[in-house]
Tab-separated table of C-alpha atoms in Angstrom:
chain	number	residue	atom	x	y	z
A	8	MET	CA	0.006	-0.016	0.013
A	9	HIS	CA	2.745	2.412	0.934
A	10	THR	CA	4.978	3.221	-1.998
A	11	ASP	CA	7.676	5.740	-2.780
A	12	ARG	CA	8.723	7.521	-5.920
A	13	ALA	CA	11.999	6.533	-7.505
A	14	GLY	CA	14.556	9.274	-7.986
A	15	GLY	CA	15.927	10.341	-11.356
A	16	SER	CA	19.223	9.079	-12.714
A	17	GLU	CA	22.200	11.134	-11.661
A	18	PRO	CA	23.753	12.032	-15.014
A	19	SER	CA	20.574	13.436	-16.550
A	20	ARG	CA	18.948	15.207	-13.587
A	21	ALA	CA	17.580	18.702	-14.119
A	22	GLY	CA	20.043	21.453	-13.440
A	23	ALA	CA	23.199	19.476	-14.169
A	24	ALA	CA	25.846	21.491	-15.944
A	25	PRO	CA	26.190	20.839	-19.692
A	26	ASP	CA	29.119	18.551	-20.588
A	27	THR	CA	30.697	21.366	-22.604
A	28	LEU	CA	31.343	23.217	-19.344
A	29	ASP	CA	32.968	20.265	-17.585
A	30	VAL	CA	36.577	20.327	-16.541
A	31	ASP	CA	38.958	17.583	-17.581
A	32	ARG	CA	38.518	15.188	-14.656
A	33	SER	CA	41.854	13.504	-15.423
A	34	ASP	CA	43.677	16.854	-15.164
A	35	PRO	CA	46.288	16.678	-12.356
A	36	GLU	CA	45.316	20.155	-11.079
A	37	TYR	CA	41.645	19.178	-10.760
A	38	ARG	CA	42.496	15.870	-9.078
A	39	ALA	CA	44.719	17.672	-6.602
A	40	TRP	CA	41.892	20.103	-5.823
A	41	LEU	CA	39.467	17.183	-5.461
A	42	LYS	CA	41.725	15.315	-3.016
A	43	GLU	CA	42.150	18.405	-0.884
A	44	ALA	CA	38.396	19.147	-0.909
A	45	VAL	CA	37.540	15.615	0.219
A	46	ARG	CA	40.253	15.772	2.892
A	47	ARG	CA	38.787	18.971	4.294
A	48	VAL	CA	35.248	17.579	4.454
A	49	LYS	CA	36.409	14.356	6.103
A	50	ALA	CA	38.579	16.326	8.513
A	51	ASP	CA	35.530	18.284	9.621
A	52	ALA	CA	33.873	14.991	10.639
A	53	ASN	CA	37.038	13.899	12.446
A	54	ARG	CA	37.104	17.160	14.466
A	55	SER	CA	33.435	16.937	15.428
A	56	ALA	CA	32.374	15.049	18.542
A	57	ASP	CA	29.138	13.073	18.480
A	58	THR	CA	25.939	14.806	19.500
A	59	HIS	CA	24.345	14.307	22.893
A	60	LEU	CA	21.421	12.031	23.754
A	61	LEU	CA	19.357	13.948	26.309
A	62	HIS	CA	16.946	12.338	28.778
A	63	PHE	CA	13.503	13.974	28.927
A	64	PRO	CA	12.112	13.942	32.478
A	65	LEU	CA	9.269	11.474	32.949
A	66	PRO	CA	8.108	9.881	36.220
A	67	ASP	CA	10.428	6.938	36.935
A	68	SER	CA	7.478	4.843	37.991
A	69	TRP	CA	6.245	4.823	34.366
A	70	GLU	CA	9.261	2.691	33.418
A	71	ILE	CA	9.368	4.436	30.051
A	72	ASP	CA	12.367	6.525	29.014
A	73	LEU	CA	12.194	9.353	26.471
A	74	TYR	CA	15.308	10.717	24.826
A	75	LEU	CA	16.134	13.560	22.431
A	76	LYS	CA	19.091	13.207	20.107
A	77	ASP	CA	20.440	16.777	20.234
A	78	GLU	CA	21.573	17.564	16.699
A	79	SER	CA	21.729	21.275	17.448
A	80	THR	CA	25.287	20.829	18.758
A	81	HIS	CA	26.763	20.289	15.279
A	82	PRO	CA	29.158	23.030	14.062
A	83	THR	CA	26.355	24.555	11.940
A	84	GLY	CA	23.733	24.003	14.593
A	85	SER	CA	21.381	21.424	13.120
A	86	LEU	CA	20.673	17.892	12.019
A	87	LYS	CA	21.373	19.048	8.474
A	88	HIS	CA	25.141	19.217	9.168
A	89	ARG	CA	25.284	15.444	8.764
A	90	LEU	CA	23.319	15.596	5.507
A	91	ALA	CA	25.359	18.476	4.055
A	92	ARG	CA	28.616	16.625	4.770
A	93	SER	CA	27.292	13.510	3.094
A	94	LEU	CA	25.965	15.455	0.096
A	95	PHE	CA	29.266	17.259	-0.420
A	96	LEU	CA	31.244	14.008	-0.271
A	97	TYR	CA	28.734	12.444	-2.662
A	98	GLY	CA	28.930	15.332	-5.092
A	99	LEU	CA	32.705	15.615	-4.914
A	100	CYS	CA	33.342	11.897	-5.409
A	101	ASN	CA	30.857	11.765	-8.282
A	102	GLY	CA	32.675	14.610	-9.999
A	103	TRP	CA	29.683	16.975	-9.846
A	104	ILE	CA	31.214	19.682	-7.606
A	105	ARG	CA	34.038	21.477	-9.376
A	106	PRO	CA	36.445	24.273	-8.589
A	107	GLY	CA	35.110	27.765	-9.192
A	108	ARG	CA	31.568	26.557	-9.965
A	109	PRO	CA	28.704	27.341	-7.549
A	110	VAL	CA	26.726	24.767	-5.601
A	111	ILE	CA	23.006	25.591	-5.592
A	112	GLU	CA	20.473	24.158	-3.184
A	113	ALA	CA	16.707	24.304	-2.685
A	114	SER	CA	16.164	24.617	1.042
A	115	SER	CA	13.972	25.953	3.814
A	116	GLY	CA	17.109	27.196	5.552
A	117	SER	CA	18.978	24.765	7.779
A	118	THR	CA	20.410	22.568	5.002
A	119	ALA	CA	21.520	25.761	3.229
A	120	VAL	CA	23.292	26.990	6.376
A	121	SER	CA	25.246	23.729	6.576
A	122	GLU	CA	25.937	23.563	2.853
A	123	ALA	CA	27.196	27.171	2.860
A	124	TYR	CA	29.645	26.107	5.575
A	125	PHE	CA	30.971	23.171	3.540
A	126	ALA	CA	31.075	25.219	0.321
A	127	ALA	CA	33.319	27.709	2.084
A	128	LEU	CA	35.390	24.829	3.446
A	129	VAL	CA	36.189	23.511	-0.043
A	130	GLY	CA	36.316	26.989	-1.652
A	131	VAL	CA	33.333	27.040	-4.009
A	132	PRO	CA	30.466	29.620	-4.198
A	133	PHE	CA	27.075	28.732	-2.744
A	134	ILE	CA	23.550	29.909	-3.577
A	135	ALA	CA	20.529	28.983	-1.435
A	136	VAL	CA	17.097	29.087	-3.077
A	137	MET	CA	14.576	29.500	-0.255
A	138	PRO	CA	11.004	30.587	0.452
A	139	ARG	CA	10.806	34.292	1.275
A	140	THR	CA	9.236	33.337	4.617
A	141	THR	CA	12.454	31.635	5.824
A	142	SER	CA	13.529	32.994	9.208
A	143	PRO	CA	15.871	36.019	9.027
A	144	GLU	CA	18.329	34.248	11.345
A	145	LYS	CA	18.799	31.441	8.876
A	146	THR	CA	19.420	33.969	6.107
A	147	ARG	CA	21.987	35.684	8.295
A	148	LEU	CA	23.781	32.395	8.994
A	149	ILE	CA	23.888	31.438	5.305
A	150	GLU	CA	25.480	34.806	4.495
A	151	PHE	CA	27.786	34.527	7.516
A	152	HIS	CA	29.221	31.333	5.990
A	153	GLY	CA	29.716	33.097	2.650
A	154	GLY	CA	26.586	31.930	0.861
A	155	ARG	CA	24.136	33.990	-1.141
A	156	CYS	CA	20.350	33.779	-0.712
A	157	HIS	CA	17.870	33.732	-3.592
A	158	SER	CA	14.307	34.087	-2.239
A	159	VAL	CA	11.129	32.916	-3.966
A	160	ASP	CA	7.532	33.811	-3.149
A	161	ASP	CA	6.087	30.361	-3.896
A	162	PRO	CA	7.891	27.558	-1.954
A	163	ARG	CA	6.827	25.069	-4.636
A	164	THR	CA	9.147	26.750	-7.172
A	165	VAL	CA	12.413	26.202	-5.297
A	166	TYR	CA	13.223	23.137	-7.395
A	167	GLU	CA	12.867	24.678	-10.818
A	168	VAL	CA	14.565	27.933	-9.778
A	169	SER	CA	17.548	25.964	-8.358
A	170	ALA	CA	17.805	23.922	-11.566
A	171	ARG	CA	17.647	27.056	-13.687
A	172	LEU	CA	20.395	28.768	-11.688
A	173	ALA	CA	22.614	25.705	-11.994
A	174	ALA	CA	22.129	25.632	-15.739
A	175	GLU	CA	22.805	29.390	-16.060
A	176	THR	CA	25.950	29.348	-13.945
A	177	GLY	CA	27.378	25.972	-14.936
A	178	GLY	CA	27.163	24.998	-11.285
A	179	HIS	CA	25.811	21.960	-9.469
A	180	TYR	CA	22.251	21.690	-8.155
A	181	MET	CA	22.794	19.596	-5.033
A	182	ASP	CA	19.107	18.501	-4.876
A	183	GLN	CA	18.907	17.262	-1.317
A	184	PHE	CA	15.351	16.064	-1.877
A	185	THR	CA	16.541	13.474	-4.377
A	186	TYR	CA	19.930	12.510	-2.984
A	187	ALA	CA	19.547	12.647	0.807
A	188	GLU	CA	18.634	8.978	1.156
A	189	ARG	CA	21.428	7.702	-1.098
A	190	ALA	CA	24.289	9.976	-0.042
A	191	THR	CA	24.268	8.737	3.566
A	192	ASP	CA	25.838	5.396	4.466
A	193	TRP	CA	22.859	3.779	6.189
A	194	ARG	CA	24.755	0.634	7.203
A	195	GLY	CA	26.793	2.493	9.778
A	196	ASN	CA	29.865	4.753	9.557
A	197	ASN	CA	28.604	6.672	12.608
A	198	ASN	CA	25.372	7.723	11.012
A	199	ILE	CA	22.661	9.057	13.302
A	200	ALA	CA	21.042	5.638	13.798
A	201	GLN	CA	24.254	3.899	14.743
A	202	SER	CA	25.042	6.755	17.130
A	203	ILE	CA	21.667	6.476	18.861
A	204	TYR	CA	22.067	2.759	19.515
A	205	GLN	CA	25.631	3.143	20.787
A	206	GLN	CA	24.544	5.842	23.198
A	207	LEU	CA	21.682	3.689	24.500
A	208	GLU	CA	23.937	0.703	25.272
A	209	ARG	CA	24.055	1.313	29.029
A	210	GLU	CA	20.452	2.511	29.428
A	211	ARG	CA	17.818	0.272	31.019
A	212	TYR	CA	16.061	-0.137	27.659
A	213	PRO	CA	18.904	-0.091	25.118
A	214	GLU	CA	16.759	-1.061	22.149
A	215	PRO	CA	14.060	1.607	21.669
A	216	ALA	CA	10.478	0.617	21.003
A	217	TRP	CA	10.136	3.637	18.715
A	218	ILE	CA	12.372	6.197	17.022
A	219	VAL	CA	10.460	9.330	15.965
A	220	ALA	CA	11.988	11.247	13.034
A	221	THR	CA	10.312	14.130	11.206
A	222	ALA	CA	10.823	14.403	7.438
A	223	GLY	CA	11.917	17.240	5.196
A	224	THR	CA	13.878	15.333	2.575
A	225	GLY	CA	13.085	12.004	4.249
A	226	GLY	CA	16.767	11.097	4.326
A	227	THR	CA	17.005	10.785	8.136
A	228	SER	CA	13.929	8.549	8.450
A	229	ALA	CA	15.236	6.408	5.561
A	230	THR	CA	18.677	6.062	7.171
A	231	ILE	CA	17.186	5.105	10.545
A	232	ALA	CA	14.646	2.681	9.115
A	233	ARG	CA	17.255	0.980	6.912
A	234	TYR	CA	19.691	0.640	9.781
A	235	VAL	CA	17.004	-0.874	12.054
A	236	ARG	CA	16.268	-3.528	9.487
A	237	TYR	CA	19.930	-4.112	8.627
A	238	MET	CA	20.775	-4.685	12.304
A	239	GLN	CA	17.609	-6.797	12.827
A	240	TYR	CA	16.199	-4.637	15.620
A	241	ASP	CA	12.544	-4.655	16.617
A	242	THR	CA	12.397	-0.825	16.805
A	243	ARG	CA	9.623	0.873	14.857
A	244	VAL	CA	10.005	4.206	13.011
A	245	CYS	CA	7.343	6.909	13.229
A	246	VAL	CA	7.380	9.981	10.976
A	247	PRO	CA	5.222	12.904	12.150
A	248	ASP	CA	4.042	15.312	9.447
A	249	PRO	CA	3.039	18.946	9.942
A	250	GLU	CA	0.115	20.832	8.363
A	251	ASN	CA	0.410	21.854	4.723
A	252	SER	CA	2.519	18.795	3.891
A	253	CYS	CA	1.622	15.910	1.606
A	254	PHE	CA	3.749	13.146	3.139
A	255	PHE	CA	1.010	11.813	5.436
A	256	ASP	CA	-1.638	11.782	2.723
A	257	GLY	CA	0.702	10.183	0.214
A	258	TRP	CA	1.720	7.502	2.737
A	259	VAL	CA	-1.881	6.642	3.688
A	260	SER	CA	-3.126	6.543	0.097
A	261	GLY	CA	-0.031	5.011	-1.421
A	262	ASP	CA	-0.008	7.870	-3.946
A	263	PRO	CA	3.533	8.912	-5.009
A	264	GLY	CA	2.032	11.893	-6.790
A	265	ALA	CA	0.402	13.441	-3.710
A	266	VAL	CA	0.848	17.228	-3.440
A	267	SER	CA	0.014	20.089	-1.148
A	268	ASP	CA	-0.995	23.502	-2.432
A	269	CYS	CA	1.139	25.520	0.009
A	270	GLY	CA	4.280	25.294	2.081
A	271	SER	CA	4.730	24.120	5.687
A	272	ARG	CA	4.807	26.645	8.521
A	273	ILE	CA	7.152	24.347	10.431
A	274	GLU	CA	10.501	25.139	8.804
A	275	GLY	CA	12.656	22.185	7.752
A	276	ILE	CA	9.953	19.540	7.573
A	277	GLY	CA	6.881	18.817	5.459
A	278	ARG	CA	6.886	19.175	1.699
A	279	PRO	CA	4.415	20.188	-1.054
A	280	ARG	CA	5.266	17.032	-3.030
A	281	MET	CA	6.337	13.449	-2.302
A	282	GLU	CA	10.104	13.748	-2.415
A	283	PRO	CA	12.282	11.007	-3.951
A	284	SER	CA	14.239	10.610	-0.681
A	285	PHE	CA	11.080	9.983	1.396
A	286	LEU	CA	10.944	6.203	1.444
A	287	ALA	CA	7.314	5.563	2.417
A	288	CYS	CA	7.765	1.775	2.430
A	289	ALA	CA	10.363	2.062	5.209
A	290	VAL	CA	8.057	3.953	7.575
A	291	ASP	CA	6.060	1.962	10.145
A	292	ARG	CA	3.745	4.760	11.253
A	293	MET	CA	2.904	8.363	10.480
A	294	MET	CA	1.083	11.018	12.492
A	295	LYS	CA	-0.464	14.283	11.326
A	296	VAL	CA	0.480	16.943	13.871
A	297	PRO	CA	-1.257	20.327	14.136
A	298	ASP	CA	1.185	23.235	13.912
A	299	ALA	CA	-0.138	24.598	17.201
A	300	ALA	CA	0.717	21.284	18.873
A	301	SER	CA	4.271	21.444	17.509
A	302	ILE	CA	4.785	24.894	18.956
A	303	ALA	CA	3.190	23.931	22.281
A	304	ALA	CA	5.637	21.032	22.454
A	305	VAL	CA	8.760	23.136	21.961
A	306	ARG	CA	7.603	25.505	24.662
A	307	ALA	CA	6.958	22.522	26.949
A	308	LEU	CA	10.484	21.350	26.158
A	309	GLU	CA	11.888	24.664	27.344
A	310	GLN	CA	9.890	24.392	30.571
A	311	ALA	CA	10.957	20.801	31.179
A	312	MET	CA	14.638	20.983	30.177
A	313	GLY	CA	15.549	24.653	29.781
A	314	ARG	CA	16.307	24.077	26.085
A	315	ARG	CA	14.849	25.996	23.149
A	316	ALA	CA	14.449	24.190	19.863
A	317	GLY	CA	12.889	24.722	16.427
A	318	GLY	CA	9.371	23.801	15.439
A	319	SER	CA	10.358	20.467	13.854
A	320	THR	CA	11.624	19.306	17.216
A	321	GLY	CA	8.170	20.122	18.631
A	322	THR	CA	6.478	18.067	15.908
A	323	GLY	CA	8.600	15.057	16.843
A	324	LEU	CA	8.252	15.595	20.609
A	325	TRP	CA	4.452	15.828	20.413
A	326	SER	CA	4.338	12.503	18.559
A	327	ALA	CA	6.832	10.892	20.947
A	328	LEU	CA	4.752	11.943	23.953
A	329	ARG	CA	1.681	10.427	22.301
A	330	ILE	CA	3.535	7.175	21.824
A	331	VAL	CA	4.704	7.244	25.464
A	332	ALA	CA	1.062	7.765	26.496
A	333	GLU	CA	-0.021	4.752	24.477
A	334	MET	CA	2.677	2.578	25.977
A	335	LEU	CA	1.724	3.740	29.472
A	336	SER	CA	-1.975	3.036	28.963
A	337	GLU	CA	-1.183	-0.450	27.643
A	338	GLY	CA	1.185	-1.248	30.538
A	339	ARG	CA	4.269	-1.489	28.319
A	340	THR	CA	7.769	-0.420	29.291
A	341	GLY	CA	10.678	0.652	27.105
A	342	SER	CA	12.305	3.646	25.503
A	343	VAL	CA	11.398	6.170	22.815
A	344	VAL	CA	13.839	8.426	20.910
A	345	THR	CA	13.104	11.598	19.004
A	346	LEU	CA	15.313	14.350	17.572
A	347	MET	CA	16.226	17.857	18.605
A	348	CYS	CA	16.770	19.127	15.068
A	349	ASP	CA	18.009	22.722	15.530
A	350	PRO	CA	18.117	25.494	18.131
A	351	GLY	CA	15.218	27.751	18.943
A	352	ASP	CA	17.200	30.970	18.635
A	353	ARG	CA	16.640	30.749	14.874
A	354	TYR	CA	12.878	31.153	15.450
A	355	LEU	CA	12.477	33.718	18.218
A	356	ASP	CA	10.355	35.858	15.894
A	357	LYS	CA	8.142	32.851	15.038
A	358	TYR	CA	7.529	29.953	17.365
A	359	TYR	CA	8.458	31.888	20.490
A	360	SER	CA	6.531	34.978	19.491
A	361	ASP	CA	2.946	35.347	20.712
A	362	ALA	CA	2.423	38.056	18.103
A	363	TRP	CA	3.393	35.644	15.308
A	364	LEU	CA	1.049	32.991	16.715
A	365	ALA	CA	-1.819	35.506	16.723
A	366	ASP	CA	-1.015	36.582	13.192
A	367	GLN	CA	-1.077	32.945	12.069
A	368	GLY	CA	-4.319	32.258	13.932
A	369	LEU	CA	-2.664	29.569	16.054
A	370	ASP	CA	-3.955	28.808	19.574
A	371	ILE	CA	-1.463	26.592	21.398
A	372	ARG	CA	-3.287	26.658	24.749
A	373	PRO	CA	-5.347	23.429	24.372
A	374	HIS	CA	-2.213	21.520	23.262
A	375	ALA	CA	-0.089	23.009	26.022
A	376	ALA	CA	-2.745	21.971	28.548
A	377	ALA	CA	-2.804	18.418	27.125
A	378	ILE	CA	0.961	18.093	27.528
A	379	SER	CA	0.886	19.507	31.053
A	380	THR	CA	-1.930	17.151	32.054
A	381	PHE	CA	-0.126	14.168	30.609
A	382	LEU	CA	3.202	14.903	32.301
A	383	THR	CA	1.350	15.386	35.621
A	384	THR	CA	-1.189	12.541	35.522
A	385	GLY	CA	-0.146	10.196	32.738
A	386	GLY	CA	-3.479	10.688	31.018
A	387	TRP	CA	-3.632	11.865	27.379
A	388	ALA	CA	-6.642	14.095	26.803
A	389	ALA	CA	-5.733	15.585	23.423
């Protein structure tokens, strides 16, 4: 029932630079540049410590543990640092990223921040094609790392605009939405799934009942789901989906052509089309999460742990709490893991702004009350 759309073939994808603009890939000067670029990207990984696995406070008597994998501690401050590193290595080793030619990416912000960082690291220009509603802090960070922002009014046009810019400049359209699931080594190599299981080794429930991973490209959920199956774990993977995203509808209906007519308010997750990297067949469960619930959850996170996070973290946390509530009501014990995708300081004018909530017509009070009641009584009233 649940199917996914196959991605296009690499050599003929839209936006690839014409062959007449290609450098001679056997040229010693190019090969020397390539070796140095790969060394720099791999050195970044070698310098970076693993991210923390934080314990969310729940009553010990429940015998259920909830964790957040804190991806905000990466050098560029988000889960997308892992993806950007993998995409750059993939593009470099495939011969797609070349000296002096720009890398172009369609992004809602965080991937572009991380890719701008790696573009600067290897010495190539970077252009981010983003919705005009992207948070100003993300724009600032992209420019801080030397990237240039190209804003579009309709989020659904980021793909075609990115491909056009790549064709016009002779650059490389990175296309995270196609290549996220294939650029990452899902069998291990310290990917996010392997890291989670290693960090759980000494916990009382080392094999989680559920891992909750929101989807933008779908690359993270694909990596986790593949690793779970490869290692023969019994863990299930849940993907929560925000409003104005088609992933949930496409998963339920099995329609790879499902679309949404507008963009997600929760930056970084949810898409207007079924992306090639979203592997619906690998997902055990999906939840549709109201945007107000996502924002209530990140504010509850701040109250419980003193940590601010972005809205996508709230989408995952809301779903993880629902799963914990189900386990509790059924008398089951175990652990649940979700992700802290990026820091909340990128969204102070959005998810932490009551004025923005009012402007969007979002009332988080019922959802905040549901979370508070659950954490106090164990009963889920939402």
